Each structure stands twice: as C-alpha cells, then as structure tokens.
Amino acid sequence: MNTSAEPATLPLPPATGGWQEGDPAGRRSWVTLDGPLPLEAGGALPGVRLAYETWGRLAPDGSNAVLVLHALTGDSHVAGPAGPGHPTGGWWDALVGPGRALDTSRWFVVAPNVLGGCQGSTGPSSARPGGGRWGPAFPYVTQRDQVAAEAALADALGIARWAAVIGGSMGGMRALEWAVGRPERTGALLVLACPAAASAEQIAWGAVQIAAIRSDPAWQGGRYHDAPAGGGPYRGLGIARRIAHVTYRSEPELGARFGRDPQPGGHPWRGGRYQVESYLDHHATKLVRRFDAGSYVTLTEAMNGHDVGRGRGGAAAALRRVRMPALVAGVDSDRLYPPGQQAELAAAIPGADRLRTIESPYGHDGFLIETAQVGGLIEELLSQA
Ligand SMILES: CC(=O)SCCNC(=O)CCNC(=O)[C@H](O)C(C)(C)COP(=O)(O)OP(=O)(O)OC[C@H]1O[C@@H](n2cnc3c(N)ncnc32)[C@H](O)[C@@H]1OP(=O)(O)O
Ligand SMILES: N[C@@H](CCO)C(=O)O
C-alpha cells in the first residue's frame, strides 16, 4: 500500500523534459527538421526536433519498419530499461523484443516522442530559436502536424513506407491520420481505443483538465518555465491528472479495489483520505514529477481538435481511403473512448473487418495493461503486413 500525498511544492522538471537530460538508457536519438514545419492552423514552427527510440535492425530495402505511437503522457520508451520517468521500464515492455509480438529479430520498431511533448521532442518547454522557452508562444498543433513531423523522421531514417503503424488513444489518433493522410506510406494499421473524432464529452473532459491547469496561479499564462524551482503549475496539473485518471479506469474496478475504504493513517471524517483519493493523489504526484503542464495543455488541445474527417468531406469519406489491412480494437470497459466509437471506425474502414474487443476490467488503460490481448492483435496484423 502506498500512502504518498502530493507535496506542497515539487522541483521544477528539467526545462526540456523529465528524461531528456542524461538519458540513462543511452538509446534515444533525435532528428531536427531542416526548415520550419508548416502548420495546419497556419504559420510554421521552426527548429522542430523529434526524439525517438528504435529496436531491431532496418532491412536493407526498408520494408520491415513498424511505427509505434504513444498516448498522451507516454513517450518514446516503449520498451527497455527503467530510468527517470520510467520506474518500471517501457510502457509496452512485454510486446517488444525477440520472440515477442513486435519481434525485433524481424521488425525494426520506431517510436517517436510526439511533437508538442516534453520528453525530447519540441514542445512548450523547449528552447525557442532566438532565446528563451516557447511557453505560451508555442503554436496550436494538430495531429496532422504531429504526423507531418513523424513523416520527416521517417524520411530521415530512410523509411518510405511503414510495414505497420500502431497506436492507442492519442497514439491511435495519429495512427489514423497516417492511414488517411498518408495511405501510401502505411502498410497496415492497428488502432486501439480511439475515435474518428473527439466527441463533445471527450472535449469536455479535456477542457476541464485544461481549465484546472490554467486556474493554477503558478501557470502564469504559460510563462512559468523559467520560474525558480518549485514555481510550476503543479497543483493544476495534478488535478488534471486526477480527473483524467478516473476516466482511464472503470467504475466497477475502482469499486472492487477501493470501495469506501479509508486510507490507513487517517479517516476521511477526521482529515484523512479515502483509498481511492490516495490512489489519485499518487498518480497526480507521479505525473507532475515527469510531465510538463504546457505539453499537457498543447496535447489535450490537439486531442480535442482530433477529427479525421476535417477538410476531407467528413469522417466516412476520409476513412474510405484506409484500404490497407487494418484492425480496430476497443476495450469493453472503456468509458472515455467507448467501444461503440471503434465499432463505427471498423465499419467505416474498408481494410478492417469487425470490431476487435479487448476484454478488461480496467477501462481505457486496458490498452496499456492487457498486453497479451494487444500482442495477439499485433501478431495478427503483422501476419498481413
Ligand atoms: C502509451 C502511454 O501513454 S503509456 C505511458 C505510461 N502511462 C502512464 O504512466 C500513465 C499512468 N499510469 C497508468 O495509467 C497506469 O498506472 C498504468 C496503465 C501504467 C498501469 O496500470 P496498473 O498496473 O493497473 O497500475 P495502477 O493504476 O493500479 O497504479 C499502481 C500504483 O498505484 C499505487 N497505489 C495503489 N493503491 C494506492 C493507494 N491506496 N494510495 C496510493 N497509491 C496507491 C501503487 O502503489 C502503484 O504505485 P507505483 O505505480 O508507483 O508502483
Ligand atoms: N494512461 C494513459 C492514458 C491516456 O491514453 C496516458 O497517460 O497516456
């Protein structure tokens, strides 16, 4: 049982992300785009850098590359050793390696940190060309901008076409954008627990989280990156994470696991906490130590803007372009991105058959936790790639 509570102040994370400096695993690389990245909403972003990790070896003809795209607070560390920000190693450790679903004796696996993120790629906490940090001047970026940056990474690596693109949640949104926007470069597609477009309720959850961050006086309009240690909007980010984490789990799981039990050390009636409260405090503290609030806002705004049909005649027309082999899966207990949304995707994507279901009590986080089932889907997809 963990009894940690949110500290009053936390050390400011390294300006450009919790794990960038020192990179203990020594395996992360970067590419820097030569020119400014044109943005969907207008303007261009100069000095874009994408961090990425790879596993396996690229075949001489470049045909064995698989792109894995992380979710909101994930990063490039899909698999590998523990380090700062990754106390237990990679977030899909069980799926990458010799003999695993992403068998590195056959496949070359590439995972970038998303544009707008804070673990090595350019985001609001990054240095701005000309001096200072981007902060509130960091532009609005969309999934299509993020995928454009990833396409530049693919070019730099000599990968003309991915054998497969795989992503869950926010990573699924980018995977969809690859398949719709760059079908000639997407050999096969696996989309987990994400919609064709963010729904009103999903936008609402995101908006509440953004409001929590912006209401923290330490947010300072997003100009906090050069504040003295302890000066970031940690409370707001922690509240955002608590809200989000409830949506990532299921009501039956929380009920069975925590019920109404008080956390040992103090009854809620006498100033203590419920167990579930302590659990949320713990996840808030963990995130605040490794993630930048400005990136959280930037990426949440991008997710709220997700609409694969924008400017393409609607989602149905856009998804008709997805003719490569595709699997779409949802988690049966996901209340954030309910499986009905993935059923719609599966029905609209010509390359997909029926909806695949990940059975899990854990809700949306099932796509991270149920690695045996996800591994089965990956193996099935790669058998068609
Ligand atoms: C693709 C991506 O984006 S992934 C990036 C990685 N994602 C994250 O880190 C997101 C945050 N974490 C999560 O979403 C989840 O923890 C997952 C999906 C990674 C793992 O889920 P689970 O294995 O079910 O872990 P769970 O949610 O139960 O959390 C376990 C933690 O809660 C703590 N905990 C459990 N009960 C309590 C309690 N009553 N009070 C305080 N802490 C508690 C445990 O001690 C454990 O702590 P630790 O993680 O520091 O070891
Ligand atoms: N736990 C995941 C859920 C969002 O998909 C994350 O933090 O990225």
Short mmCIF file of C-alpha atoms and ligand atoms in Angstrom, two decimals:
data_model
loop_
_atom_site.label_atom_id
_atom_site.label_comp_id
_atom_site.label_asym_id
_atom_site.label_seq_id
_atom_site.Cartn_x
_atom_site.Cartn_y
_atom_site.Cartn_z
CA MET A 1 0.00 0.00 0.00
CA ASN A 2 1.31 3.40 -0.94
CA THR A 3 0.50 6.35 1.26
CA SER A 4 2.16 9.14 -0.66
CA ALA A 5 0.46 12.51 -0.83
CA GLU A 6 1.07 15.41 -3.16
CA PRO A 7 3.92 17.51 -1.79
CA ALA A 8 3.30 21.23 -1.38
CA THR A 9 5.97 22.07 -3.93
CA LEU A 10 7.89 19.93 -6.35
CA PRO A 11 11.20 20.52 -8.03
CA LEU A 12 10.86 22.02 -11.48
CA PRO A 13 11.42 19.29 -14.05
CA PRO A 14 14.35 19.82 -16.41
CA ALA A 15 13.24 22.50 -18.80
CA THR A 16 13.03 20.24 -21.79
CA GLY A 17 11.50 17.21 -20.13
CA GLY A 18 11.86 14.74 -17.34
CA TRP A 19 14.09 12.26 -19.09
CA GLN A 20 15.87 14.15 -21.78
CA GLU A 21 18.89 15.18 -19.82
CA GLY A 22 21.22 12.29 -19.12
CA ASP A 23 19.15 9.65 -20.94
CA PRO A 24 20.30 6.75 -18.73
CA ALA A 25 19.42 4.10 -21.25
CA GLY A 26 21.60 5.88 -23.79
CA ARG A 27 19.41 4.78 -26.65
CA ARG A 28 17.38 7.83 -27.54
CA SER A 29 18.20 9.74 -30.72
CA TRP A 30 16.94 12.96 -32.25
CA VAL A 31 16.29 14.41 -35.66
CA THR A 32 16.00 18.12 -36.31
CA LEU A 33 13.91 19.31 -39.22
CA ASP A 34 15.94 21.42 -41.62
CA GLY A 35 13.25 24.01 -42.24
CA PRO A 36 10.15 25.26 -40.42
CA LEU A 37 7.24 22.81 -40.15
CA PRO A 38 4.15 24.28 -41.85
CA LEU A 39 1.16 24.04 -39.51
CA GLU A 40 -2.42 23.14 -40.35
CA ALA A 41 -3.78 26.09 -38.40
CA GLY A 42 -1.42 28.47 -40.22
CA GLY A 43 2.13 29.63 -39.75
CA ALA A 44 5.13 27.40 -39.32
CA LEU A 45 7.17 26.04 -36.44
CA PRO A 46 10.95 26.49 -36.72
CA GLY A 47 13.62 24.33 -35.14
CA VAL A 48 11.47 21.21 -34.71
CA ARG A 49 13.27 18.31 -33.10
CA LEU A 50 11.81 14.83 -32.67
CA ALA A 51 13.21 12.35 -30.17
CA TYR A 52 12.83 8.69 -30.97
CA GLU A 53 13.94 5.21 -29.99
CA THR A 54 14.36 2.12 -32.15
CA TRP A 55 14.57 -1.62 -31.62
CA GLY A 56 15.81 -4.21 -34.12
CA ARG A 57 17.51 -3.51 -37.46
CA LEU A 58 16.15 -1.83 -40.54
CA ALA A 59 16.15 -4.21 -43.54
CA PRO A 60 18.29 -3.02 -46.50
CA ASP A 61 15.11 -2.43 -48.51
CA GLY A 62 13.45 -0.61 -45.57
CA SER A 63 10.48 -2.95 -45.65
CA ASN A 64 10.36 -4.09 -42.01
CA ALA A 65 9.77 -0.81 -40.14
CA VAL A 66 6.89 -0.57 -37.66
CA LEU A 67 5.84 2.76 -36.16
CA VAL A 68 4.50 2.71 -32.58
CA LEU A 69 2.76 5.87 -31.38
CA HIS A 70 2.32 6.70 -27.72
CA ALA A 71 -0.65 8.16 -25.83
CA LEU A 72 -1.00 11.48 -24.01
CA THR A 73 1.60 11.10 -21.27
CA GLY A 74 3.61 8.34 -22.88
CA ASP A 75 6.85 8.79 -24.74
CA SER A 76 9.35 7.02 -26.97
CA HIS A 77 10.28 4.48 -24.30
CA VAL A 78 8.01 1.67 -25.47
CA ALA A 79 10.40 -0.93 -24.12
CA GLY A 80 13.67 -1.09 -22.31
CA PRO A 81 15.34 -0.38 -19.02
CA ALA A 82 13.97 1.67 -16.18
CA GLY A 83 15.20 5.22 -15.68
CA PRO A 84 13.95 8.60 -14.52
CA GLY A 85 10.34 8.87 -15.69
CA HIS A 86 10.21 5.12 -16.31
CA PRO A 87 10.48 3.42 -12.94
CA THR A 88 9.35 0.10 -14.35
CA GLY A 89 10.82 0.31 -17.85
CA GLY A 90 8.93 0.77 -21.10
CA TRP A 91 5.13 1.11 -21.32
CA TRP A 92 4.74 -1.89 -23.67
CA ASP A 93 7.80 -3.83 -22.49
CA ALA A 94 6.01 -7.15 -22.84
CA LEU A 95 5.40 -6.54 -26.54
CA VAL A 96 8.83 -5.62 -27.91
CA GLY A 97 11.84 -7.94 -28.15
CA PRO A 98 12.99 -11.21 -29.69
CA GLY A 99 10.09 -13.65 -29.79
CA ARG A 100 7.56 -11.04 -28.66
CA ALA A 101 4.65 -9.68 -30.70
CA LEU A 102 6.90 -6.95 -32.09
CA ASP A 103 9.67 -9.45 -32.71
CA THR A 104 12.84 -7.43 -33.01
CA SER A 105 14.64 -10.26 -34.81
CA ARG A 106 12.29 -9.49 -37.71
CA TRP A 107 10.86 -5.99 -37.26
CA PHE A 108 12.52 -2.59 -36.91
CA VAL A 109 10.40 -0.77 -34.35
CA VAL A 110 10.45 3.03 -34.21
CA ALA A 111 8.77 5.16 -31.53
CA PRO A 112 8.96 8.97 -31.60
CA ASN A 113 8.03 11.32 -28.79
CA VAL A 114 5.14 13.37 -30.10
CA LEU A 115 5.55 16.93 -31.38
CA GLY A 116 4.36 19.17 -28.53
CA GLY A 117 5.52 16.68 -25.91
CA CYS A 118 8.16 17.08 -23.23
CA GLN A 119 10.36 14.00 -23.44
CA GLY A 120 12.86 15.08 -26.02
CA SER A 121 10.69 16.43 -28.84
CA THR A 122 9.94 20.10 -29.37
CA GLY A 123 7.16 21.39 -27.15
CA PRO A 124 6.23 24.39 -25.00
CA SER A 125 9.08 23.73 -22.55
CA SER A 126 11.71 23.60 -25.31
CA ALA A 127 14.17 26.32 -26.11
CA ARG A 128 12.82 28.74 -28.69
CA PRO A 129 15.07 29.73 -31.58
CA GLY A 130 16.29 33.20 -30.71
CA GLY A 131 16.23 32.68 -26.96
CA GLY A 132 14.02 31.68 -24.04
CA ARG A 133 11.47 28.91 -23.96
CA TRP A 134 8.40 28.60 -26.15
CA GLY A 135 5.92 28.73 -23.27
CA PRO A 136 2.62 30.34 -24.39
CA ALA A 137 4.11 31.24 -27.78
CA PHE A 138 4.15 27.55 -28.72
CA PRO A 139 1.61 27.32 -31.54
CA TYR A 140 -1.56 25.26 -31.73
CA VAL A 141 -0.56 21.95 -33.31
CA THR A 142 -2.86 19.25 -34.68
CA GLN A 143 -2.47 15.51 -35.11
CA ARG A 144 -1.76 16.21 -38.77
CA ASP A 145 1.14 18.47 -37.82
CA GLN A 146 2.42 15.78 -35.47
CA VAL A 147 2.21 13.18 -38.23
CA ALA A 148 3.94 15.55 -40.66
CA ALA A 149 6.85 15.75 -38.22
CA GLU A 150 6.83 11.96 -37.93
CA ALA A 151 6.90 11.69 -41.72
CA ALA A 152 10.04 13.86 -41.70
CA LEU A 153 11.52 11.42 -39.19
CA ALA A 154 10.64 8.50 -41.49
CA ASP A 155 12.36 10.32 -44.37
CA ALA A 156 15.45 10.87 -42.24
CA LEU A 157 15.54 7.17 -41.34
CA GLY A 158 15.12 6.11 -44.97
CA ILE A 159 11.69 4.56 -44.40
CA ALA A 160 9.49 5.17 -47.44
CA ARG A 161 6.60 3.08 -46.11
CA TRP A 162 5.87 1.64 -42.69
CA ALA A 163 5.03 -2.06 -42.69
CA ALA A 164 2.56 -1.14 -39.96
CA VAL A 165 1.51 1.85 -37.88
CA ILE A 166 0.24 1.07 -34.38
CA GLY A 167 -1.24 3.39 -31.78
CA GLY A 168 -3.62 3.58 -28.85
CA SER A 169 -5.65 6.51 -27.51
CA MET A 170 -3.86 9.70 -28.64
CA GLY A 171 -1.42 7.42 -30.49
CA GLY A 172 -4.41 5.88 -32.25
CA MET A 173 -5.47 9.32 -33.46
CA ARG A 174 -2.08 9.78 -35.09
CA ALA A 175 -2.15 6.25 -36.49
CA LEU A 176 -5.49 7.06 -38.13
CA GLU A 177 -4.04 10.27 -39.54
CA TRP A 178 -1.15 8.28 -41.03
CA ALA A 179 -3.57 5.86 -42.69
CA VAL A 180 -5.92 8.55 -44.01
CA GLY A 181 -3.39 11.25 -44.85
CA ARG A 182 -0.51 9.06 -46.00
CA PRO A 183 -2.04 5.71 -47.03
CA GLU A 184 0.81 5.06 -49.48
CA ARG A 185 3.24 5.07 -46.55
CA THR A 186 1.08 2.95 -44.20
CA GLY A 187 1.29 -0.77 -44.93
CA ALA A 188 -1.08 -1.91 -42.18
CA LEU A 189 -2.90 -0.21 -39.32
CA LEU A 190 -3.74 -1.06 -35.72
CA VAL A 191 -5.92 1.45 -33.89
CA LEU A 192 -6.73 0.92 -30.22
CA ALA A 193 -9.24 2.77 -28.05
CA CYS A 194 -9.69 5.96 -30.02
CA PRO A 195 -12.43 7.67 -32.07
CA ALA A 196 -12.69 9.07 -35.59
CA ALA A 197 -13.28 12.45 -33.97
CA ALA A 198 -13.24 13.65 -30.36
CA SER A 199 -16.82 13.68 -29.08
CA ALA A 200 -18.43 16.50 -27.10
CA GLU A 201 -17.89 14.54 -23.89
CA GLN A 202 -14.23 13.87 -24.69
CA ILE A 203 -13.72 17.55 -25.47
CA ALA A 204 -15.46 18.35 -22.18
CA TRP A 205 -13.12 16.12 -20.15
CA GLY A 206 -10.15 17.69 -21.88
CA ALA A 207 -11.47 21.22 -21.36
CA VAL A 208 -11.95 20.61 -17.63
CA GLN A 209 -8.37 19.39 -17.35
CA ILE A 210 -7.02 22.38 -19.27
CA ALA A 211 -9.08 24.70 -17.04
CA ALA A 212 -7.60 23.06 -13.93
CA ILE A 213 -4.08 23.79 -15.17
CA ARG A 214 -4.83 27.33 -16.26
CA SER A 215 -6.54 28.13 -12.96
CA ASP A 216 -3.33 27.42 -11.04
CA PRO A 217 -1.79 30.84 -10.26
CA ALA A 218 1.61 29.31 -10.98
CA TRP A 219 0.53 28.79 -14.61
CA GLN A 220 1.21 32.49 -15.24
CA GLY A 221 -0.35 32.36 -18.65
CA GLY A 222 2.03 29.54 -19.58
CA ARG A 223 5.13 31.66 -18.82
CA TYR A 224 6.37 29.58 -15.90
CA HIS A 225 9.21 27.63 -17.47
CA ASP A 226 11.91 29.97 -16.25
CA ALA A 227 10.35 30.30 -12.79
CA PRO A 228 12.53 29.39 -9.83
CA ALA A 229 12.41 25.73 -8.75
CA GLY A 230 9.03 24.95 -7.22
CA GLY A 231 7.25 27.54 -9.33
CA GLY A 232 5.40 25.44 -11.89
CA PRO A 233 1.62 24.82 -12.07
CA TYR A 234 1.95 21.50 -10.30
CA ARG A 235 -1.32 21.67 -8.42
CA GLY A 236 -3.30 22.34 -11.58
CA LEU A 237 -1.53 19.57 -13.48
CA GLY A 238 -2.13 17.21 -10.56
CA ILE A 239 -5.85 17.97 -10.57
CA ALA A 240 -5.97 17.46 -14.33
CA ARG A 241 -4.32 14.06 -13.89
CA ARG A 242 -6.74 13.05 -11.14
CA ILE A 243 -9.70 13.88 -13.37
CA ALA A 244 -8.13 12.09 -16.33
CA HIS A 245 -7.18 9.04 -14.32
CA VAL A 246 -10.77 8.45 -13.22
CA THR A 247 -11.76 8.43 -16.89
CA TYR A 248 -8.93 5.97 -17.64
CA ARG A 249 -10.30 3.35 -15.23
CA SER A 250 -13.72 1.73 -14.79
CA GLU A 251 -16.31 2.26 -12.07
CA PRO A 252 -16.50 -1.47 -11.22
CA GLU A 253 -12.72 -1.69 -10.90
CA LEU A 254 -12.50 1.30 -8.58
CA GLY A 255 -15.42 -0.06 -6.55
CA ALA A 256 -13.97 -3.55 -6.19
CA ARG A 257 -10.48 -2.30 -5.47
CA PHE A 258 -11.08 0.59 -3.10
CA GLY A 259 -14.76 0.62 -2.17
CA ARG A 260 -15.41 3.17 0.53
CA ASP A 261 -12.32 2.22 2.49
CA PRO A 262 -10.29 4.92 4.20
CA GLN A 263 -6.59 5.10 3.54
CA PRO A 264 -4.73 3.86 6.62
CA GLY A 265 -3.40 6.73 8.67
CA GLY A 266 -6.49 8.90 8.93
CA HIS A 267 -10.24 8.55 8.47
CA PRO A 268 -11.76 10.92 5.88
CA TRP A 269 -14.10 12.26 8.60
CA ARG A 270 -11.07 13.39 10.57
CA GLY A 271 -8.98 14.91 7.82
CA GLY A 272 -7.78 11.67 6.27
CA ARG A 273 -8.42 10.34 2.78
CA TYR A 274 -10.37 7.60 1.10
CA GLN A 275 -8.18 4.95 -0.50
CA VAL A 276 -9.31 5.96 -3.95
CA GLU A 277 -8.40 9.56 -3.11
CA SER A 278 -4.93 8.48 -2.06
CA TYR A 279 -4.61 6.45 -5.26
CA LEU A 280 -5.44 9.53 -7.37
CA ASP A 281 -3.04 11.65 -5.30
CA HIS A 282 -0.34 9.10 -6.05
CA HIS A 283 -0.93 9.19 -9.81
CA ALA A 284 -1.03 13.00 -9.72
CA THR A 285 2.29 13.17 -7.90
CA LYS A 286 3.90 10.72 -10.30
CA LEU A 287 2.79 12.62 -13.37
CA VAL A 288 3.73 16.03 -12.03
CA ARG A 289 7.26 14.81 -11.46
CA ARG A 290 7.71 13.70 -15.05
CA PHE A 291 5.48 15.82 -17.27
CA ASP A 292 5.25 19.44 -18.34
CA ALA A 293 1.91 21.25 -17.84
CA GLY A 294 2.35 23.23 -21.06
CA SER A 295 2.74 20.00 -23.03
CA TYR A 296 -0.32 18.60 -21.28
CA VAL A 297 -2.36 21.59 -22.48
CA THR A 298 -0.91 21.52 -26.00
CA LEU A 299 -1.54 17.79 -26.45
CA THR A 300 -5.00 17.91 -24.89
CA GLU A 301 -5.95 20.75 -27.23
CA ALA A 302 -4.68 18.64 -30.14
CA MET A 303 -6.77 15.66 -28.97
CA ASN A 304 -9.83 17.88 -28.62
CA GLY A 305 -9.26 19.01 -32.19
CA HIS A 306 -9.00 15.44 -33.47
CA ASP A 307 -11.33 14.91 -36.44
CA VAL A 308 -10.09 12.63 -39.15
CA GLY A 309 -12.80 13.97 -41.47
CA ARG A 310 -11.89 17.66 -41.17
CA GLY A 311 -11.49 19.15 -44.63
CA ARG A 312 -11.94 15.70 -46.18
CA GLY A 313 -15.68 15.62 -46.64
CA GLY A 314 -16.35 14.07 -43.26
CA ALA A 315 -15.14 11.01 -41.39
CA ALA A 316 -16.87 8.42 -43.59
CA ALA A 317 -15.27 9.81 -46.76
CA ALA A 318 -11.87 10.10 -45.10
CA LEU A 319 -11.94 6.57 -43.71
CA ARG A 320 -12.80 5.13 -47.13
CA ARG A 321 -9.15 5.85 -48.03
CA VAL A 322 -7.99 3.26 -45.48
CA ARG A 323 -7.72 0.23 -47.71
CA MET A 324 -4.62 -1.38 -46.23
CA PRO A 325 -5.09 -4.29 -43.77
CA ALA A 326 -6.45 -2.73 -40.59
CA LEU A 327 -7.51 -3.84 -37.14
CA VAL A 328 -9.61 -1.65 -34.86
CA ALA A 329 -9.98 -2.62 -31.23
CA GLY A 330 -11.71 -1.16 -28.20
CA VAL A 331 -11.65 -2.01 -24.51
CA ASP A 332 -15.01 -3.35 -23.38
CA SER A 333 -14.94 -1.33 -20.12
CA ASP A 334 -13.60 1.94 -21.64
CA ARG A 335 -15.85 4.81 -20.55
CA LEU A 336 -13.62 7.52 -22.05
CA TYR A 337 -13.44 6.19 -25.60
CA PRO A 338 -16.34 3.72 -25.56
CA PRO A 339 -16.08 0.73 -27.92
CA GLY A 340 -19.08 1.97 -29.92
CA GLN A 341 -16.75 4.60 -31.39
CA GLN A 342 -14.32 1.91 -32.52
CA ALA A 343 -17.22 -0.13 -33.93
CA GLU A 344 -18.01 2.89 -36.11
CA LEU A 345 -14.39 3.09 -37.19
CA ALA A 346 -14.25 -0.62 -38.02
CA ALA A 347 -17.45 -0.31 -40.05
CA ALA A 348 -16.18 2.72 -41.97
CA ILE A 349 -12.66 1.44 -42.76
CA PRO A 350 -12.70 -0.78 -45.86
CA GLY A 351 -9.50 -2.56 -44.77
CA ALA A 352 -10.94 -3.53 -41.39
CA ASP A 353 -13.33 -6.30 -40.53
CA ARG A 354 -15.44 -6.45 -37.36
CA LEU A 355 -14.54 -4.58 -34.19
CA ARG A 356 -11.98 -6.40 -32.05
CA THR A 357 -12.61 -6.29 -28.32
CA ILE A 358 -10.02 -6.19 -25.57
CA GLU A 359 -11.68 -7.70 -22.52
CA SER A 360 -10.57 -5.91 -19.39
CA PRO A 361 -11.94 -4.64 -16.10
CA TYR A 362 -9.51 -1.70 -16.20
CA GLY A 363 -11.27 0.67 -18.59
CA HIS A 364 -9.35 2.78 -21.11
CA ASP A 365 -6.00 1.84 -19.53
CA GLY A 366 -6.75 -1.72 -20.68
CA PHE A 367 -4.89 -0.94 -23.92
CA LEU A 368 -1.74 -0.49 -21.82
CA ILE A 369 -2.39 -3.27 -19.32
CA GLU A 370 -3.80 -6.17 -21.39
CA THR A 371 -0.59 -6.82 -23.27
CA ALA A 372 -1.39 -10.47 -24.04
CA GLN A 373 -4.52 -9.46 -25.96
CA VAL A 374 -2.83 -6.48 -27.62
CA GLY A 375 0.08 -8.75 -28.56
CA GLY A 376 -2.35 -11.13 -30.27
CA LEU A 377 -3.74 -8.26 -32.33
CA ILE A 378 -0.25 -7.08 -33.30
CA GLU A 379 0.75 -10.59 -34.38
CA GLU A 380 -2.42 -10.89 -36.47
CA LEU A 381 -1.77 -7.52 -38.10
CA LEU A 382 1.87 -8.21 -38.85
CA SER A 383 0.96 -11.55 -40.42
CA GLN A 384 -0.85 -9.46 -43.07
CA ALA A 385 1.80 -6.74 -43.39
C1 LIG B 1 1.02 4.82 -24.11
C2 LIG B 1 1.22 5.65 -22.86
O1 LIG B 1 0.96 6.76 -22.81
S1 LIG B 1 1.71 4.96 -21.53
C3 LIG B 1 2.66 5.93 -20.55
C4 LIG B 1 2.63 5.35 -19.28
N1 LIG B 1 1.40 5.71 -18.75
C5 LIG B 1 1.33 6.07 -17.53
O2 LIG B 1 2.29 6.07 -16.80
C6 LIG B 1 0.03 6.51 -17.16
C7 LIG B 1 -0.18 6.49 -15.69
N2 LIG B 1 -0.39 5.18 -15.20
C8 LIG B 1 -1.34 4.46 -15.60
O3 LIG B 1 -2.12 4.90 -16.38
C9 LIG B 1 -1.41 3.10 -15.04
O4 LIG B 1 -0.71 3.11 -13.83
C10 LIG B 1 -0.81 2.04 -15.93
C11 LIG B 1 -1.75 1.84 -17.08
C12 LIG B 1 0.54 2.42 -16.49
C13 LIG B 1 -0.63 0.78 -15.12
O5 LIG B 1 -1.84 0.43 -14.52
P1 LIG B 1 -1.85 -0.55 -13.27
O6 LIG B 1 -0.77 -1.56 -13.42
O7 LIG B 1 -3.24 -1.01 -13.14
O8 LIG B 1 -1.43 0.42 -12.09
P2 LIG B 1 -2.38 1.22 -11.10
O9 LIG B 1 -3.17 2.24 -11.80
O10 LIG B 1 -3.09 0.23 -10.26
O11 LIG B 1 -1.34 2.01 -10.21
C14 LIG B 1 -0.43 1.34 -9.38
C15 LIG B 1 0.19 2.37 -8.45
O12 LIG B 1 -0.83 2.89 -7.59
C16 LIG B 1 -0.36 2.81 -6.25
N3 LIG B 1 -1.49 2.65 -5.34
C17 LIG B 1 -2.36 1.64 -5.28
N4 LIG B 1 -3.24 1.88 -4.28
C18 LIG B 1 -2.92 3.06 -3.73
C19 LIG B 1 -3.45 3.84 -2.65
N5 LIG B 1 -4.49 3.44 -1.95
N6 LIG B 1 -2.85 5.01 -2.36
C20 LIG B 1 -1.77 5.44 -3.08
N7 LIG B 1 -1.23 4.75 -4.11
C21 LIG B 1 -1.80 3.57 -4.41
C22 LIG B 1 0.53 1.58 -6.26
O13 LIG B 1 1.42 1.59 -5.17
C23 LIG B 1 1.25 1.74 -7.59
O14 LIG B 1 2.28 2.67 -7.42
P3 LIG B 1 3.54 2.70 -8.46
O15 LIG B 1 2.96 2.77 -9.85
O16 LIG B 1 4.26 3.94 -8.09
O17 LIG B 1 4.30 1.44 -8.24
N1 LIG B 2 -2.53 6.32 -19.18
C1 LIG B 2 -2.52 6.86 -20.50
C2 LIG B 2 -3.92 7.11 -20.84
C3 LIG B 2 -4.19 8.02 -21.99
O1 LIG B 2 -4.44 7.22 -23.09
C4 LIG B 2 -1.64 8.07 -20.60
O2 LIG B 2 -1.34 8.64 -19.57
O3 LIG B 2 -1.20 8.42 -21.65
#
